[in-house]
Structures are given as structure tokens and as C-alpha cells.
PDB file of C-alpha atoms and ligand atoms in Angstrom:
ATOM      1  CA  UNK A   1      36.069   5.775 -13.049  1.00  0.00           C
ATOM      2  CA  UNK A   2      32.053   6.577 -13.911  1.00  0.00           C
ATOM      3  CA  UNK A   3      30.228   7.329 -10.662  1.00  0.00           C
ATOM      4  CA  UNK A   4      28.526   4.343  -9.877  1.00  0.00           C
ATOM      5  CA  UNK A   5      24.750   3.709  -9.163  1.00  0.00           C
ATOM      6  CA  UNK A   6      22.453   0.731  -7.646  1.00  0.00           C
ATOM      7  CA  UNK A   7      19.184   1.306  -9.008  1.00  0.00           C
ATOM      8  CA  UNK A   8      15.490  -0.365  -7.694  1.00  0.00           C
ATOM      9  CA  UNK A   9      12.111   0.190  -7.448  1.00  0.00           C
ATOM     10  CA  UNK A  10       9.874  -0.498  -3.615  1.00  0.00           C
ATOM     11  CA  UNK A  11       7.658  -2.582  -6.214  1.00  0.00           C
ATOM     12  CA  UNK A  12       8.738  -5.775  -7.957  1.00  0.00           C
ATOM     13  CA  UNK A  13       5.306  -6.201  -9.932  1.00  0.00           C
ATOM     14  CA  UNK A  14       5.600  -6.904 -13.682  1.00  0.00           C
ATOM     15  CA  UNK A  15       3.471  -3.758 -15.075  1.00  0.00           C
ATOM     16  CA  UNK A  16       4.735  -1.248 -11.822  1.00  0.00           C
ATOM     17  CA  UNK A  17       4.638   2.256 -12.418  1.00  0.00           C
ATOM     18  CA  UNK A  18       7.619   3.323 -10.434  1.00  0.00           C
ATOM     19  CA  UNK A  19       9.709   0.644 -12.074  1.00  0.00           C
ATOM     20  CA  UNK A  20       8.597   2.094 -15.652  1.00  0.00           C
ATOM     21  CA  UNK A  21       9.773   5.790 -13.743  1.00  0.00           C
ATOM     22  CA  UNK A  22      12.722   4.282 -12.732  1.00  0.00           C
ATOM     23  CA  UNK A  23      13.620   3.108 -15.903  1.00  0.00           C
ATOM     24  CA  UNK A  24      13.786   6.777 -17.066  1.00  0.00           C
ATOM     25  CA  UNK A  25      15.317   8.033 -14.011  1.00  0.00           C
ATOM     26  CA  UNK A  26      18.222   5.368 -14.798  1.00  0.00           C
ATOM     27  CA  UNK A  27      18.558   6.624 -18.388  1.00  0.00           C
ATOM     28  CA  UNK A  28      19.319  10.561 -17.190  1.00  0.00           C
ATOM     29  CA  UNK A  29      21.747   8.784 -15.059  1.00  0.00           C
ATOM     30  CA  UNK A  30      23.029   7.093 -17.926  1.00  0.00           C
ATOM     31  CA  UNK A  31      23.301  10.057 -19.840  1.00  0.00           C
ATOM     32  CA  UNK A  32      25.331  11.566 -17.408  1.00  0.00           C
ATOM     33  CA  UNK A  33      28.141   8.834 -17.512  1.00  0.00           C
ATOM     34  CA  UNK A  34      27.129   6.451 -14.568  1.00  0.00           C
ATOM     35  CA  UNK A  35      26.848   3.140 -14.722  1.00  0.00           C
ATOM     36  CA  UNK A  36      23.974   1.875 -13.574  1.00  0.00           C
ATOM     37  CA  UNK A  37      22.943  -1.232 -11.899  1.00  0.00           C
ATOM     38  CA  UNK A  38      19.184  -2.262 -12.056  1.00  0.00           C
ATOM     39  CA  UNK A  39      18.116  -4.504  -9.359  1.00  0.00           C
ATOM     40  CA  UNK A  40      14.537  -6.326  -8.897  1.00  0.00           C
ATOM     41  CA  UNK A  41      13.757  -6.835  -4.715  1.00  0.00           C
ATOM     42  CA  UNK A  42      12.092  -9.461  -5.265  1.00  0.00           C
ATOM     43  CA  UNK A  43      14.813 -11.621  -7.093  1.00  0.00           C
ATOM     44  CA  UNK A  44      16.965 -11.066  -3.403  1.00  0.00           C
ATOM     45  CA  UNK A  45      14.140 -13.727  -2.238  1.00  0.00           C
ATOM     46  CA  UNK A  46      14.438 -12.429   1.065  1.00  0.00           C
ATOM     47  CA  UNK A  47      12.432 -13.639   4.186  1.00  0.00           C
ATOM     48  CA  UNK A  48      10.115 -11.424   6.495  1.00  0.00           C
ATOM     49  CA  UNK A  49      13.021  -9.965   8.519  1.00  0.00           C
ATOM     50  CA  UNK A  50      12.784 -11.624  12.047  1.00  0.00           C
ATOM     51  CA  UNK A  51      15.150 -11.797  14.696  1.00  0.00           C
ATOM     52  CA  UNK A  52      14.902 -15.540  15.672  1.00  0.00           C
ATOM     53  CA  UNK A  53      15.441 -15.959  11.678  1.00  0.00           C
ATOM     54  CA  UNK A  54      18.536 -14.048  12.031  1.00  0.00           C
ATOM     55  CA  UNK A  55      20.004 -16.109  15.014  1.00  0.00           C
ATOM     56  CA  UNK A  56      18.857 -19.654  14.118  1.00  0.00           C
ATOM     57  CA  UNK A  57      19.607 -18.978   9.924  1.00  0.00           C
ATOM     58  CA  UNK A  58      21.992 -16.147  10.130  1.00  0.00           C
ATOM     59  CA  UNK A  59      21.661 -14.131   7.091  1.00  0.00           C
ATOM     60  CA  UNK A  60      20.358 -14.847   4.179  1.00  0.00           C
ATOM     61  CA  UNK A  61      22.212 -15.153   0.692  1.00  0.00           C
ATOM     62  CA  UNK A  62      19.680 -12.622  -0.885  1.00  0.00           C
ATOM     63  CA  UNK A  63      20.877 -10.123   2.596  1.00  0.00           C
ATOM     64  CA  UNK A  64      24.645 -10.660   2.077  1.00  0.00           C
ATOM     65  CA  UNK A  65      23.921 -10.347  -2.182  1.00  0.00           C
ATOM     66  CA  UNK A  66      22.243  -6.722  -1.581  1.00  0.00           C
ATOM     67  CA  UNK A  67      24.685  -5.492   1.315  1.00  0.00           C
ATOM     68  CA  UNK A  68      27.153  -6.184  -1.428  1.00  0.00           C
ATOM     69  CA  UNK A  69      25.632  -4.586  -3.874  1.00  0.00           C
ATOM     70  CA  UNK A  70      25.442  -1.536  -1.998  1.00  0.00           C
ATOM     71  CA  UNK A  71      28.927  -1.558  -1.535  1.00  0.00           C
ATOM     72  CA  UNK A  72      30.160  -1.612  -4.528  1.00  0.00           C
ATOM     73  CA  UNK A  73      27.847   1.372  -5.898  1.00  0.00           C
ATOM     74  CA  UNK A  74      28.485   4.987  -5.044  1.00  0.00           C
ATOM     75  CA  UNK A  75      24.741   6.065  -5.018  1.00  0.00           C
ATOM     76  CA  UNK A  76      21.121   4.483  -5.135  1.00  0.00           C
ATOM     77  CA  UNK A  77      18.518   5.494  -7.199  1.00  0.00           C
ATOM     78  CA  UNK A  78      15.373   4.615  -5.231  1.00  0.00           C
ATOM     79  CA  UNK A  79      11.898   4.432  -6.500  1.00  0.00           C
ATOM     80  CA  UNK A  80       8.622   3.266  -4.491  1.00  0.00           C
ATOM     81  CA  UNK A  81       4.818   3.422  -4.283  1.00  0.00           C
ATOM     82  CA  UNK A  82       3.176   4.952  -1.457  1.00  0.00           C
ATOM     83  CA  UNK A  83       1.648   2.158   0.788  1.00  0.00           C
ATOM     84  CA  UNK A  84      -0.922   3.666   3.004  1.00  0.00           C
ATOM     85  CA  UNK A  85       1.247   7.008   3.430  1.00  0.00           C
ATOM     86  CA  UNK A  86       4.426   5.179   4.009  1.00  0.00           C
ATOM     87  CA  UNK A  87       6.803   3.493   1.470  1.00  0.00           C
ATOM     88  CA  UNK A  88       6.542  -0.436   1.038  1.00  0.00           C
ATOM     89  CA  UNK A  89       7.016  -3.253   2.632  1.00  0.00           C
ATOM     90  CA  UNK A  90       9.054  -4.816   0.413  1.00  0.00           C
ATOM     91  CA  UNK A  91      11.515  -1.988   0.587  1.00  0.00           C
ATOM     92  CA  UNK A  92      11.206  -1.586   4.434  1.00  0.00           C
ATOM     93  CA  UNK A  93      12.370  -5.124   4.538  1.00  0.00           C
ATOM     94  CA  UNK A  94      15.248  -4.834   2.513  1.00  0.00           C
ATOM     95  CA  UNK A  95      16.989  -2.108   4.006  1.00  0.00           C
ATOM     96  CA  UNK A  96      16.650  -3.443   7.279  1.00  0.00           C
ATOM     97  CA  UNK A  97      18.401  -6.461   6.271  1.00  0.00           C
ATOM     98  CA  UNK A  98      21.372  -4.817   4.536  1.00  0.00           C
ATOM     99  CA  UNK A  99      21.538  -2.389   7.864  1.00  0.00           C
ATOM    100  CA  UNK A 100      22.047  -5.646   9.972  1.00  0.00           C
ATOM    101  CA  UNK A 101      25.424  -6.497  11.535  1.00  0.00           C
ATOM    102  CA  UNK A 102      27.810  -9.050  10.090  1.00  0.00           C
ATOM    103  CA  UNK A 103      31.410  -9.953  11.262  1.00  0.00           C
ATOM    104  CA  UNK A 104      33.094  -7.563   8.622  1.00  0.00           C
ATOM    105  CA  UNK A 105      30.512  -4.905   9.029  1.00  0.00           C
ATOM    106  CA  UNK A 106      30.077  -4.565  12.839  1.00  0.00           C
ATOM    107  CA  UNK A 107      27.649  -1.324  12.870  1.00  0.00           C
ATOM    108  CA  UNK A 108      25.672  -2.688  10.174  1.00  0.00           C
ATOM    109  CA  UNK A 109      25.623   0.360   8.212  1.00  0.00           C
ATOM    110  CA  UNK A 110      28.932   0.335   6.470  1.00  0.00           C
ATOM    111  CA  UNK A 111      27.892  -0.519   3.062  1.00  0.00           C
ATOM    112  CA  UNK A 112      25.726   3.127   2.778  1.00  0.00           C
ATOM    113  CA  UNK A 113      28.146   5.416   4.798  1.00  0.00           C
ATOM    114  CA  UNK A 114      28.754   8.244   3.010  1.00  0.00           C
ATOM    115  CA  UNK A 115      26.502   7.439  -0.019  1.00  0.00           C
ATOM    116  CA  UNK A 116      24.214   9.601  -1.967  1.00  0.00           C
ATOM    117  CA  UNK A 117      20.476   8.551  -2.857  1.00  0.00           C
ATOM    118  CA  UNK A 118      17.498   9.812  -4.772  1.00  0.00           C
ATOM    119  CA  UNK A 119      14.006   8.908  -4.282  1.00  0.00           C
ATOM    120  CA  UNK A 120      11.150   9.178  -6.907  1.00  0.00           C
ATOM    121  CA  UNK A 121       7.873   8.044  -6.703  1.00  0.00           C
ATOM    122  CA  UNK A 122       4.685   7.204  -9.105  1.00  0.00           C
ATOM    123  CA  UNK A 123       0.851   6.604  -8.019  1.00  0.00           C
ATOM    124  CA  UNK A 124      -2.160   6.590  -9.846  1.00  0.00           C
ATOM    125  CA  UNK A 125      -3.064   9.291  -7.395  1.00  0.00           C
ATOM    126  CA  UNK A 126      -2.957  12.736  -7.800  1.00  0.00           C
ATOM    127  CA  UNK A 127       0.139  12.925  -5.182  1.00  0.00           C
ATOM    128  CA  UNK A 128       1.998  10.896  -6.992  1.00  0.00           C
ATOM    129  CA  UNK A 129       3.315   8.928  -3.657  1.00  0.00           C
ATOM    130  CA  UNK A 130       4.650  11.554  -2.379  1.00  0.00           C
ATOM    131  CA  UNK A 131       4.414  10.874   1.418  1.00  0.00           C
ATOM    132  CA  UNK A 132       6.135   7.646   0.856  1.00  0.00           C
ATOM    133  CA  UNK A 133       9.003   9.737  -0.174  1.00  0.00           C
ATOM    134  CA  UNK A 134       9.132  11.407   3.114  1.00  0.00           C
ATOM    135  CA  UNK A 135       8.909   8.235   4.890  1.00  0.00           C
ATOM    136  CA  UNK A 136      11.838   6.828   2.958  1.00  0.00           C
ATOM    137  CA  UNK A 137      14.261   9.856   3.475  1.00  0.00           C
ATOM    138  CA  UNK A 138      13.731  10.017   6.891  1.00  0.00           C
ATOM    139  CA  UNK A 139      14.894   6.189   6.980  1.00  0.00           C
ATOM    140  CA  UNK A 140      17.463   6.375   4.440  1.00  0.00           C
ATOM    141  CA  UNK A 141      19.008   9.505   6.617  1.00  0.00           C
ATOM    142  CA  UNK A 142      18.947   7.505   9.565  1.00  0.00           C
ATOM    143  CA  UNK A 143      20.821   4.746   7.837  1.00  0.00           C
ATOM    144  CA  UNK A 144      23.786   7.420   6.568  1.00  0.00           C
ATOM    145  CA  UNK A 145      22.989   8.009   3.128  1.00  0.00           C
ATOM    146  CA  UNK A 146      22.454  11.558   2.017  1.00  0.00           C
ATOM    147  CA  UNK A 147      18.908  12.266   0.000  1.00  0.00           C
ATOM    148  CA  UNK A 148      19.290  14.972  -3.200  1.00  0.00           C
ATOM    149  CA  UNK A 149      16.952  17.538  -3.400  1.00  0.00           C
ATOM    150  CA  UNK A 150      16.253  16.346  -6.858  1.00  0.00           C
ATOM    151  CA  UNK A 151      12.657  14.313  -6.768  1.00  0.00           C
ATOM    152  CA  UNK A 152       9.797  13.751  -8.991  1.00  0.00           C
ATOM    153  CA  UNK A 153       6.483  12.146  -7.595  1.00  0.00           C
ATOM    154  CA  UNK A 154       4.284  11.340 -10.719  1.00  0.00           C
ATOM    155  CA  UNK A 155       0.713  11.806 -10.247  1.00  0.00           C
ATOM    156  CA  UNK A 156      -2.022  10.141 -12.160  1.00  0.00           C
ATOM    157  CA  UNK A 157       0.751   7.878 -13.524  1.00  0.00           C
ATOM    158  CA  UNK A 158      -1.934   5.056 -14.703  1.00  0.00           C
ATOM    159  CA  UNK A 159      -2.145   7.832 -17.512  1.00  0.00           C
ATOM    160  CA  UNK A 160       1.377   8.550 -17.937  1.00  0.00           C
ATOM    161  CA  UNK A 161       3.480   6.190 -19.883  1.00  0.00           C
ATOM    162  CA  UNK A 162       2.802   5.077 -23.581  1.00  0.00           C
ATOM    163  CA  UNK A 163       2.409   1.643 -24.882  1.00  0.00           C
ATOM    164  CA  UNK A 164       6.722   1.384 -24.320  1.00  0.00           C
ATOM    165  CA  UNK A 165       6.334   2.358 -21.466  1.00  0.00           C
ATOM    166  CA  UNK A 166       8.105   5.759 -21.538  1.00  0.00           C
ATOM    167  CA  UNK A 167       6.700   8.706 -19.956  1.00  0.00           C
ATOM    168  CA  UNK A 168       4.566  10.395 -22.292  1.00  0.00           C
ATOM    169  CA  UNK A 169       4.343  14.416 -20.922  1.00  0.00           C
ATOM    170  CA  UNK A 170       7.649  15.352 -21.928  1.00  0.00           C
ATOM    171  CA  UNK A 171       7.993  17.753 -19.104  1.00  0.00           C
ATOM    172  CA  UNK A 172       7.723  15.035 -16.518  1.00  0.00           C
ATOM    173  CA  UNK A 173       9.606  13.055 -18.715  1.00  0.00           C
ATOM    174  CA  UNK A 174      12.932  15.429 -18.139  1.00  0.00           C
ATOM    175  CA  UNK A 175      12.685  16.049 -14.540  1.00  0.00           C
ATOM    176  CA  UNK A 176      12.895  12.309 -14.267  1.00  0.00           C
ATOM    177  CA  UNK A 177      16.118  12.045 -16.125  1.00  0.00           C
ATOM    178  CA  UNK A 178      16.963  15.663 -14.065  1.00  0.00           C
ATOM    179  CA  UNK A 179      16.906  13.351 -10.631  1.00  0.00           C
ATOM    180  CA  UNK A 180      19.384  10.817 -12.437  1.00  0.00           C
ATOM    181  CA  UNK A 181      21.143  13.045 -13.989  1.00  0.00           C
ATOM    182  CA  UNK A 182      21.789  14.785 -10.335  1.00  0.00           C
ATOM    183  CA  UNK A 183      22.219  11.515  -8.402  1.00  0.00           C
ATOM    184  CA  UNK A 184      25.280  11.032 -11.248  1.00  0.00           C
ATOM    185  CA  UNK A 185      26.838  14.197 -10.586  1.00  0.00           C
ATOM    186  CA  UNK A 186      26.416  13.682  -6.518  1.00  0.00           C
ATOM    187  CA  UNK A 187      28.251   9.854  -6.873  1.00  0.00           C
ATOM    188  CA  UNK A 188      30.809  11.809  -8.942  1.00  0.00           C
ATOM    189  CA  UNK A 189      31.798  14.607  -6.256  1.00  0.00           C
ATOM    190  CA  UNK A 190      31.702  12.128  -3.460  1.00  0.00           C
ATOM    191  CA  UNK A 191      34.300   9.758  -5.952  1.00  0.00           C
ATOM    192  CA  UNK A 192      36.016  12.603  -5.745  1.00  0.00           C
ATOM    193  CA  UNK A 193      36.108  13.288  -1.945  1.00  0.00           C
ATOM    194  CA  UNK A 194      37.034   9.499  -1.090  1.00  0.00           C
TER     195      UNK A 194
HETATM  196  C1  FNR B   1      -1.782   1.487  -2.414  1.00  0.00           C
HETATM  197  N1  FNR B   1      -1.807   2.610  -3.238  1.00  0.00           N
HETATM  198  C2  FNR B   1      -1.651   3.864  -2.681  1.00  0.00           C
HETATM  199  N2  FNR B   1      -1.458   4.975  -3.480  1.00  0.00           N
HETATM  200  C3  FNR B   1      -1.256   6.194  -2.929  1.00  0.00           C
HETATM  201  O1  FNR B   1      -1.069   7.171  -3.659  1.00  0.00           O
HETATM  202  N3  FNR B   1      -1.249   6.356  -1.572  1.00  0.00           N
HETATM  203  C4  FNR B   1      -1.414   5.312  -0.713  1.00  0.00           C
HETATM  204  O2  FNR B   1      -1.369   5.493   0.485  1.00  0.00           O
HETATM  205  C5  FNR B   1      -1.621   4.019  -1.277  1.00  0.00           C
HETATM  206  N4  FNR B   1      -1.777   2.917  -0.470  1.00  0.00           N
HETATM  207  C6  FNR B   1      -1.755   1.669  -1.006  1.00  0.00           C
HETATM  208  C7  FNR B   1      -1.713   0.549  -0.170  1.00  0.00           C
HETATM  209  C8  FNR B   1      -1.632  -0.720  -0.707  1.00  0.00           C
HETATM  210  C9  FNR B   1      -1.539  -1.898   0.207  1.00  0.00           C
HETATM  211  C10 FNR B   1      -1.620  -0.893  -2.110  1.00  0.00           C
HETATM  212  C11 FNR B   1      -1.506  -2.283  -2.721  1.00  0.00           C
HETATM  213  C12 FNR B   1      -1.719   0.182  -2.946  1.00  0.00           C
HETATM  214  C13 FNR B   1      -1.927   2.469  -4.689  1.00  0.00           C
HETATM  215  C14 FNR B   1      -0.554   2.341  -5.335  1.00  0.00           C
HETATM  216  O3  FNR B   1      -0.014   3.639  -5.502  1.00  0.00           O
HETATM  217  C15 FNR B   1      -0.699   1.664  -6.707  1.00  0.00           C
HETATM  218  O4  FNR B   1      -1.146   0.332  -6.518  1.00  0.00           O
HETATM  219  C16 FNR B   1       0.618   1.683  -7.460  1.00  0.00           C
HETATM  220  O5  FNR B   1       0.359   1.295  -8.797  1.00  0.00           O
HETATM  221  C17 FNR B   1       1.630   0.753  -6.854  1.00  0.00           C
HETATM  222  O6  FNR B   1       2.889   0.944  -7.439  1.00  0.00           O
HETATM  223  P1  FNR B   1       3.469   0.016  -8.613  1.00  0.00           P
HETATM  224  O7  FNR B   1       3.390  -1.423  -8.174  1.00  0.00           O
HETATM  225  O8  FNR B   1       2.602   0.266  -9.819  1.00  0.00           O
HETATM  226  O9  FNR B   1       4.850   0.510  -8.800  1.00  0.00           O
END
């Protein structure tokens, strides 16, 4: 079976610049023989998380939808703006809900046990987000996924993708596919392990 991959951007905003980077990222993973699953955040409609939500509401469809998602994907392919030297809300918010307890997932953090994840990054700044990739691995490593090496943080990316959006510098253009490419090959050994 092709490893598997759950792919999203930190930024649900029609023109973003890491979901144009994660476009390419997803087509090295392609390339590589995964299938790939693009998911938009926002479409999960999920609230603000909140405890007293949680008890008087229980959890939300858009909560249970991405916790399944998760599941049924081998690897995620992660890619978010920096928001004042972290990694967005938006994001923040979504992983917290998935890593919630439910009555068939009692330590809340069954759906990423074992997984693989990558996490690139794109800002109009010259850093190209990169804090908010340090941010994110130290929370997705606290959840039980396990980050790749393989990264790309695209710097001065108002500049860097052409009219389709594609990246245009074809350098930066294959290390992005090289991160998908790698996240394919990592969701294929750990197939292989389970
Ligand atoms: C930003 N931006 C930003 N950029 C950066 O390199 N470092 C930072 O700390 C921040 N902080 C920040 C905070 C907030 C609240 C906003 C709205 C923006 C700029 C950000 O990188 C830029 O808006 C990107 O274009 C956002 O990513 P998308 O939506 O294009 O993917």
C-alpha cells in the first residue's frame, strides 16, 4: 500500500504563501508514490478550544473529522507562517483538539503515535518563518510524532512564486519537493515496521 500522507498549511487564507509551498511540498510527495491528502483548517470549523466547550458540547464534528483524519494517514506534511516567533493560532488550536481524550482514544494522542511529520515554512521575511518551525516541532514531539530533518523555510516568499503559483528559483523549488519526497520515504519505513 502507498505510504500515506495528511497534508495542511497553519494558514487557511486564499492567496497564503505556505499553502502555495505546500502545494509543492505535496507534489515531491507525490512523486515519490504517496498519496496525499490536502486538508484546509479552516473547513474543520472548529471553535476556540475551551474546556467548558468541551464538557457542556463535547467535541466538535470538525475535532472528531481531523482526529480521524490523522488516523488514517501515516505522516503529516505540515506547513505554517511564523506568528510573532511562534507558529499560528489556527494550527495551535487544531492540534490541541485532535490531542484531546475521547472514549476510544483515552490518552488523547493515539491518532499521531508513531507517526512521521515534516514542517516547512514561508514568510515574506528574510527567515522565512523559521522560528515557527521550532515552535511546532517542539509541540509536535511532545504529541508523539517524529519531525524529519528535511525542512525548507522560504524567505522573501512575497517574491517567490510565479503567476501559477509555483515556486519560481528552481533550487528552492527542489528542496521543497526534497521534504516530501523524504516525509514519503519515512511513512514508507514506518508501513513497514507496523
Ligand atoms: C505575521 N508575520 C510574521 N512573519 C514573520 O516572518 N515572523 C513573524 O513573527 C510574523 N508575525 C506575524 C504575526 C501576525 C499576527 C501576522 C498576521 C503576520 C507575517 C507573515 O509571515 C505573513 O503575513 C505571511 O504571509 C503569512 O502566511 P500566509 O498566510 O501567507 O501563509
Amino acid at each position: 500500500m502507498p505510504p500515506r500522507i495528511l497534508a495542511f498549511a497553519g494558514s487557511s487564507r486564499r492567496e497564503s504563501l505556505n499553502r502555495k509551498l505546500l502545494t509543492e511540498a505535496v507534489d515531491g510527495a507525490r512523486a515519490a508514490g504517496a498519496e496525499v491528502t490536502v486538508l484546509r483548517l479552516a473547513d474543520l470549523a472548529l471553535p476556540v478550544y475551551d474546556g467548558d466547550h468541551e464538557d457542556e458540547h463535547g467535541f466538535p464534528a470538525g475535532a472528531l473529522e481531523f482526529k480521524r483524519q490523522i488516523t488514517e494517514h501515516d505522516a503529516l506534511l505540515i506547513a505554517s507562517p511564523e506568528h510573532n516567533g511562534g507558529y499560528t493560532a489556527q494550527l495551535k488550536n487544531a492540534l490541541d483538539w485532535a490531542s484531546r481524550p475521547t472514549e476510544t482514544d483515552r490518552t488523547g494522542l493515539g491518532a499521531f503515535k508513531g507517526k512521521f511529520a515534516a514542517v516547512i515554512s514561508a514568510s515574506p521575511g528574510l527567515l522565512g518563518g523559521l522560528r515557527s518551525q521550532t515552535a511546532l516541532q517542539i509541540s509536535l514531539h511532545k504529541i508523539g510524532l517524529t519531525v524529519i530533518p528535511e525542512n525548507i523555510a522560504l524567505g522573501s516568499a512575497h517574491q517567490a512564486f510565479d503567476d501559477e503559483g509555483r515556486i519560481k528559483d528552481e533550487r528552492s523549488r527542489r528542496s521543497t519537493h526534497g521534504v516530501g519526497e523524504a516525509l514519503a520515504r519515512a511513512a514508507h519505513t514506518s508501513q513497514s515496521k507496523a
